[in-house]
Short mmCIF file of C-alpha atoms in Angstrom, two decimals:
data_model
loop_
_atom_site.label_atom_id
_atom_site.label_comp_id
_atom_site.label_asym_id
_atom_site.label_seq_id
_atom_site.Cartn_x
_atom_site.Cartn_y
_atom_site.Cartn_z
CA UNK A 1 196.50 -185.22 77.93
CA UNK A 2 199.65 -183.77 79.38
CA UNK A 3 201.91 -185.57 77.28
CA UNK A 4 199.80 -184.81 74.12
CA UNK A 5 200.01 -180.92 74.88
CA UNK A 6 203.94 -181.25 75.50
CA UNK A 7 204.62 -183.05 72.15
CA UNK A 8 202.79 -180.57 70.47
CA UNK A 9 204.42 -177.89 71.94
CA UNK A 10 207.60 -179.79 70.97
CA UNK A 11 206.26 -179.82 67.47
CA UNK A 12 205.29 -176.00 67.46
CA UNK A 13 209.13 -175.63 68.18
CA UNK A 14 210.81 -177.78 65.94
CA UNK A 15 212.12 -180.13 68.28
CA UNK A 16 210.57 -183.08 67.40
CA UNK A 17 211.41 -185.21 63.95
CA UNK A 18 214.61 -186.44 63.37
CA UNK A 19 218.46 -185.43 63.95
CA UNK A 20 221.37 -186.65 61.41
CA UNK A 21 224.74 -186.41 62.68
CA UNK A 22 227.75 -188.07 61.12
CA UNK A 23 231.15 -188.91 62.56
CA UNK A 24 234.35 -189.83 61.04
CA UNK A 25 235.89 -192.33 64.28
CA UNK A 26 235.23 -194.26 66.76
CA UNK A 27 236.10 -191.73 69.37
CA UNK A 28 233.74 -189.31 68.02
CA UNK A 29 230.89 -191.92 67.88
CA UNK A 30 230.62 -192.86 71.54
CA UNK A 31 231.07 -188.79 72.47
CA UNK A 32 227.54 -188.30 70.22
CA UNK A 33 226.77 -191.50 71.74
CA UNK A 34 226.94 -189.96 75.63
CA UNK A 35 225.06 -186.61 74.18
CA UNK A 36 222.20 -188.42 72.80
CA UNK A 37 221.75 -189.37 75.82
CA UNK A 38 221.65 -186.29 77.54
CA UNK A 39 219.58 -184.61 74.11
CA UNK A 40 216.74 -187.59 74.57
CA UNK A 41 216.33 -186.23 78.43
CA UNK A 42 215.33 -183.15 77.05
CA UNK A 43 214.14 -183.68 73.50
CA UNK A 44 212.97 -187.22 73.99
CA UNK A 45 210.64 -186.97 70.78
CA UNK A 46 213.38 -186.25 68.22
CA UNK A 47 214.76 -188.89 66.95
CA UNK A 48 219.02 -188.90 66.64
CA UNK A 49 220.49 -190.93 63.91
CA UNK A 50 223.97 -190.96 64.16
CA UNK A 51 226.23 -191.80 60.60
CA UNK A 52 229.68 -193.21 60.17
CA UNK A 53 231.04 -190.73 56.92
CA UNK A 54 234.63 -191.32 55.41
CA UNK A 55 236.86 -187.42 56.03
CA UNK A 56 236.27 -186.23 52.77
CA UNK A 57 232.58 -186.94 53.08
CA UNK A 58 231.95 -185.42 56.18
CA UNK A 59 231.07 -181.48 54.80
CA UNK A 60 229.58 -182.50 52.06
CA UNK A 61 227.08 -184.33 53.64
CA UNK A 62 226.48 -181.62 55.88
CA UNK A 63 226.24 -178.95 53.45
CA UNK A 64 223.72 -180.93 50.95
CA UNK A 65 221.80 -181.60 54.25
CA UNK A 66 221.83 -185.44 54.29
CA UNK A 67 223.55 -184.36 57.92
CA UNK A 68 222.26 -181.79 59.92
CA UNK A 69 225.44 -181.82 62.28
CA UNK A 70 228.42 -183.60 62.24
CA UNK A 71 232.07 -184.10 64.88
CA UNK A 72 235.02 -183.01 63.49
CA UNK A 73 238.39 -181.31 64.06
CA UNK A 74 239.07 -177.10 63.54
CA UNK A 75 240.06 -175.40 61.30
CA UNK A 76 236.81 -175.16 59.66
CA UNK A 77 237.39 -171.95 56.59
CA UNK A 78 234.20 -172.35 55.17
CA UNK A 79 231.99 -169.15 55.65
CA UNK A 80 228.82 -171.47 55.35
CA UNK A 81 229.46 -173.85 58.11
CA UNK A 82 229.15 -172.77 61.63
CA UNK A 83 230.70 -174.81 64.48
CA UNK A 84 230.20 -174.80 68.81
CA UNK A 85 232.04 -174.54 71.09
CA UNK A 86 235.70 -177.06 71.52
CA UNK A 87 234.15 -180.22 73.07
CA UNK A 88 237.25 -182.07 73.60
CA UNK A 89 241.53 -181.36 72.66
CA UNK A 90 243.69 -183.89 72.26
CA UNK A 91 247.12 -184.26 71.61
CA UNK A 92 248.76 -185.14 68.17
CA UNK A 93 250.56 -188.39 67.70
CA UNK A 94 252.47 -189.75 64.67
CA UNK A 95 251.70 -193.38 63.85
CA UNK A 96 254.62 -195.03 62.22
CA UNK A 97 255.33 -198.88 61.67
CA UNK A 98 256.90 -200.93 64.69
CA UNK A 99 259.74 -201.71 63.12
CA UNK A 100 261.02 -198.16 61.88
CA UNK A 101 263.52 -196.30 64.32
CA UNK A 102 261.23 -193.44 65.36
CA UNK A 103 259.74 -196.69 66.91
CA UNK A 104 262.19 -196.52 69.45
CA UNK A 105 261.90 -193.02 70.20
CA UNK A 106 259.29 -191.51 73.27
CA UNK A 107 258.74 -188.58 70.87
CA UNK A 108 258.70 -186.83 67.60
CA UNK A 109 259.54 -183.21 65.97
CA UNK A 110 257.21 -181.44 63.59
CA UNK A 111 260.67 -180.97 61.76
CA UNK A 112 260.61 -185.22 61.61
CA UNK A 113 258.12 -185.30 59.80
CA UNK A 114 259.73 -184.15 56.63
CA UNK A 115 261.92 -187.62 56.74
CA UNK A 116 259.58 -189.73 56.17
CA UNK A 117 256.41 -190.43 53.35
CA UNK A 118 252.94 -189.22 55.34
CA UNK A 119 249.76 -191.36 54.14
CA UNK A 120 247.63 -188.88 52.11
CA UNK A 121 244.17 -189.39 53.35
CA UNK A 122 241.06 -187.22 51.75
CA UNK A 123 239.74 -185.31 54.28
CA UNK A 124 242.25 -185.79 56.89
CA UNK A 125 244.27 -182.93 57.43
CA UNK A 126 248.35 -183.63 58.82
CA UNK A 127 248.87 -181.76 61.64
CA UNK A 128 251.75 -180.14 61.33
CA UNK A 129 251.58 -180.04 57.59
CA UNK A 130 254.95 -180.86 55.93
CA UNK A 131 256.44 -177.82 54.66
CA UNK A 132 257.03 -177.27 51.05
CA UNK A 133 261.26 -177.08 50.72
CA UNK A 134 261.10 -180.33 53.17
CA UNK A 135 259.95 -182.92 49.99
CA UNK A 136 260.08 -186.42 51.36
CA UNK A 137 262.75 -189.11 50.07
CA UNK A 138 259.64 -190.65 48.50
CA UNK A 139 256.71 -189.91 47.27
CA UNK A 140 253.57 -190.04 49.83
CA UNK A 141 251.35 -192.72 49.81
CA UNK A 142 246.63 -192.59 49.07
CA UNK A 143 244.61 -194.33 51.20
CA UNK A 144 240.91 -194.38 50.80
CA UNK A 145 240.16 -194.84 53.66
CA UNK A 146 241.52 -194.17 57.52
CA UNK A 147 241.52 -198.07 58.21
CA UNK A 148 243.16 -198.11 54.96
CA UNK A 149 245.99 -195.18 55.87
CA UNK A 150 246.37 -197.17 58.93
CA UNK A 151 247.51 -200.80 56.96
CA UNK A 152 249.58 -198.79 55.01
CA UNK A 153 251.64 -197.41 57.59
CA UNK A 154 251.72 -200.87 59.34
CA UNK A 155 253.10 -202.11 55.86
CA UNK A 156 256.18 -199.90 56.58
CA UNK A 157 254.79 -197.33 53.16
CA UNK A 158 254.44 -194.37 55.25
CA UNK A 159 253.41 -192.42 58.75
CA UNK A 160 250.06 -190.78 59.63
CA UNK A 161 249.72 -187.84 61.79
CA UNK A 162 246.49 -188.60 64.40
CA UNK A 163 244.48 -187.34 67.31
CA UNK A 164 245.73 -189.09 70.51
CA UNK A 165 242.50 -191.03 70.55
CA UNK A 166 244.12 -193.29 67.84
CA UNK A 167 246.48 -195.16 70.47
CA UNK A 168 243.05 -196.49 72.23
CA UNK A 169 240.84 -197.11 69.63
CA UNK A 170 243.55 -198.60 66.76
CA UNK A 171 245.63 -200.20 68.88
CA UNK A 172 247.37 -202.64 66.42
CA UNK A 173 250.24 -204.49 67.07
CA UNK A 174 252.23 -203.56 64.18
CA UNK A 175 251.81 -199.82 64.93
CA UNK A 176 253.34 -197.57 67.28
CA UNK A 177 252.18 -193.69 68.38
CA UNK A 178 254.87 -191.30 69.04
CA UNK A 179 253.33 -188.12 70.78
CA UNK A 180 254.49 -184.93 68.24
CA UNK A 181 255.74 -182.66 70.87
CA UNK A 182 255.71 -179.76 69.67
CA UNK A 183 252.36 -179.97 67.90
CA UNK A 184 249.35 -177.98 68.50
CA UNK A 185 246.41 -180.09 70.07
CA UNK A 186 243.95 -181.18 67.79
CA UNK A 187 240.09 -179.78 68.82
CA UNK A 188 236.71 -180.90 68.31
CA UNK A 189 234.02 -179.54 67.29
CA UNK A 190 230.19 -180.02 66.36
CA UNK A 191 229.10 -178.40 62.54
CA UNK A 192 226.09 -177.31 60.88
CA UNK A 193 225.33 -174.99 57.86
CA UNK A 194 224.89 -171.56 59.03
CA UNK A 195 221.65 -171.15 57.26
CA UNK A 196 220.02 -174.39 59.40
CA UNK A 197 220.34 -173.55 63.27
CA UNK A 198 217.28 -175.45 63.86
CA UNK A 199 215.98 -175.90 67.26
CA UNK A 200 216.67 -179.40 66.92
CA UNK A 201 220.79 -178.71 66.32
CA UNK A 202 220.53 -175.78 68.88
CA UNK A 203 218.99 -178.19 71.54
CA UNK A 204 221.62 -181.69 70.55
CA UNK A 205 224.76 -178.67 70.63
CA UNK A 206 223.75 -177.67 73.93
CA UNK A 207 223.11 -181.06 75.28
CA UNK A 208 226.97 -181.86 73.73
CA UNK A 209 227.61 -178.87 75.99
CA UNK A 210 226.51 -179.80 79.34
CA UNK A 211 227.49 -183.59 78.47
CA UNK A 212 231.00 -181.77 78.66
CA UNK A 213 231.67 -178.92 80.29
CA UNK A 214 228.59 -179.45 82.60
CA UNK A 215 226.55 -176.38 81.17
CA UNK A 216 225.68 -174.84 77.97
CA UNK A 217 227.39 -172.85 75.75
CA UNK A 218 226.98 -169.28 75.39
CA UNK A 219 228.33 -169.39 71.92
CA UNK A 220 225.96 -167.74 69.49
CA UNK A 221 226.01 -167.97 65.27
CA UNK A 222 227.44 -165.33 63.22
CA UNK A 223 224.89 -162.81 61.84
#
């Protein structure tokens, strides 16, 4: 009888149903992995499915609500989209092939990355970006997809600015990661559309939260 009462009161508050979030690497997945975890302890009769979307797919799915929430980096200029608090900042890191002489380098410039072609990936956004009166020698290669970007660079046809999490979860031998010194660090971030702050995002944001920083956030929603 208990547990009846507390489902419905669950129900009455729109925490029970089902949660979409999508994710865009593996990094991200196993961080909504360890909040789920956390969210089911508190919400455990909402059900969290969590989606792999390419980088250009990621808004869109959120904003035509086949996501309700999804991980992904700042900056976020879209006046419908709201975002938490910075879960996690990582470094920036410029994957180039083995063989090419940045290779043999323990760092890069944002100013290097004019030299060289950057793999153009929909979605992804170069960190630095390459300024305009710095054209490369060549022109920049399109990848579909980030696996994709990432056999391109190995194939010697360009580099790829990434989040630091690439040198653990792509390691591949025919790619090295050069930290970009002088880069700002890349944050994270959990999205929904302004217009949905359900109870169910509010509750799977603040269990993101306390998975961590150990409490809540305090961050409210523009009004």
């Amino acid at each position: 009888m208990r547990g009846a009462v507390q489902r419905a009161i669950e129900t009455g508050r729109g925490l029970s149903g089902a949660l979409h979030i999508a994710f865009v690497s593996a990094a991200a997945a196993q961080l909504l992995a360890g909040a789920t975890q956390v969210f089911r302890e508190q919400v455990p009769d909402c059900e969290v499915r969590i989606q792999e979307a390419q980088a250009d797919q990621m808004l869109r799915r959120i904003r035509s609500g086949e996501a309700d929430l999804g991980l992904t980096t700042l900056p976020l200029d879209d006046p419908d989209l709201t975002h938490g608090s910075v879960l996690v900042r990582e470094a920036q890191v410029l994957a180039v092939p083995v063989g090419h002489p940045f290779a043999r380098r323990g760092s890069v410039l944002a100013t290097d990355l004019t030299r060289v072609p950057l793999v153009r990936l929909p979605g992804h956004t170069a960190i630095p970006p390459r300024q305009a009166d710095a054209p490369p020698a060549t022109a920049d290669p399109t990848a579909g997809t980030f696996q994709e970007a990432l056999t391109l660079v190995g194939a010697g046809q360009g580099a790829l600015p990434v989040g630091a999490h690439a040198r653990r979860y792509y390691a591949r031998p025919d790619i090295a990661y050069l930290p970009i010194s002088d880069a700002p660090a890349q944050e994270w971030v959990l999205v929904w559309p302004t217009d949905r702050h359900t109870a169910r995002v509010r509750a799977f944001v603040e269990a993101a939260d306390r998975l961590i920083h150990g409490h809540a956030s305090t961050r409210q929603p523009p009004q």
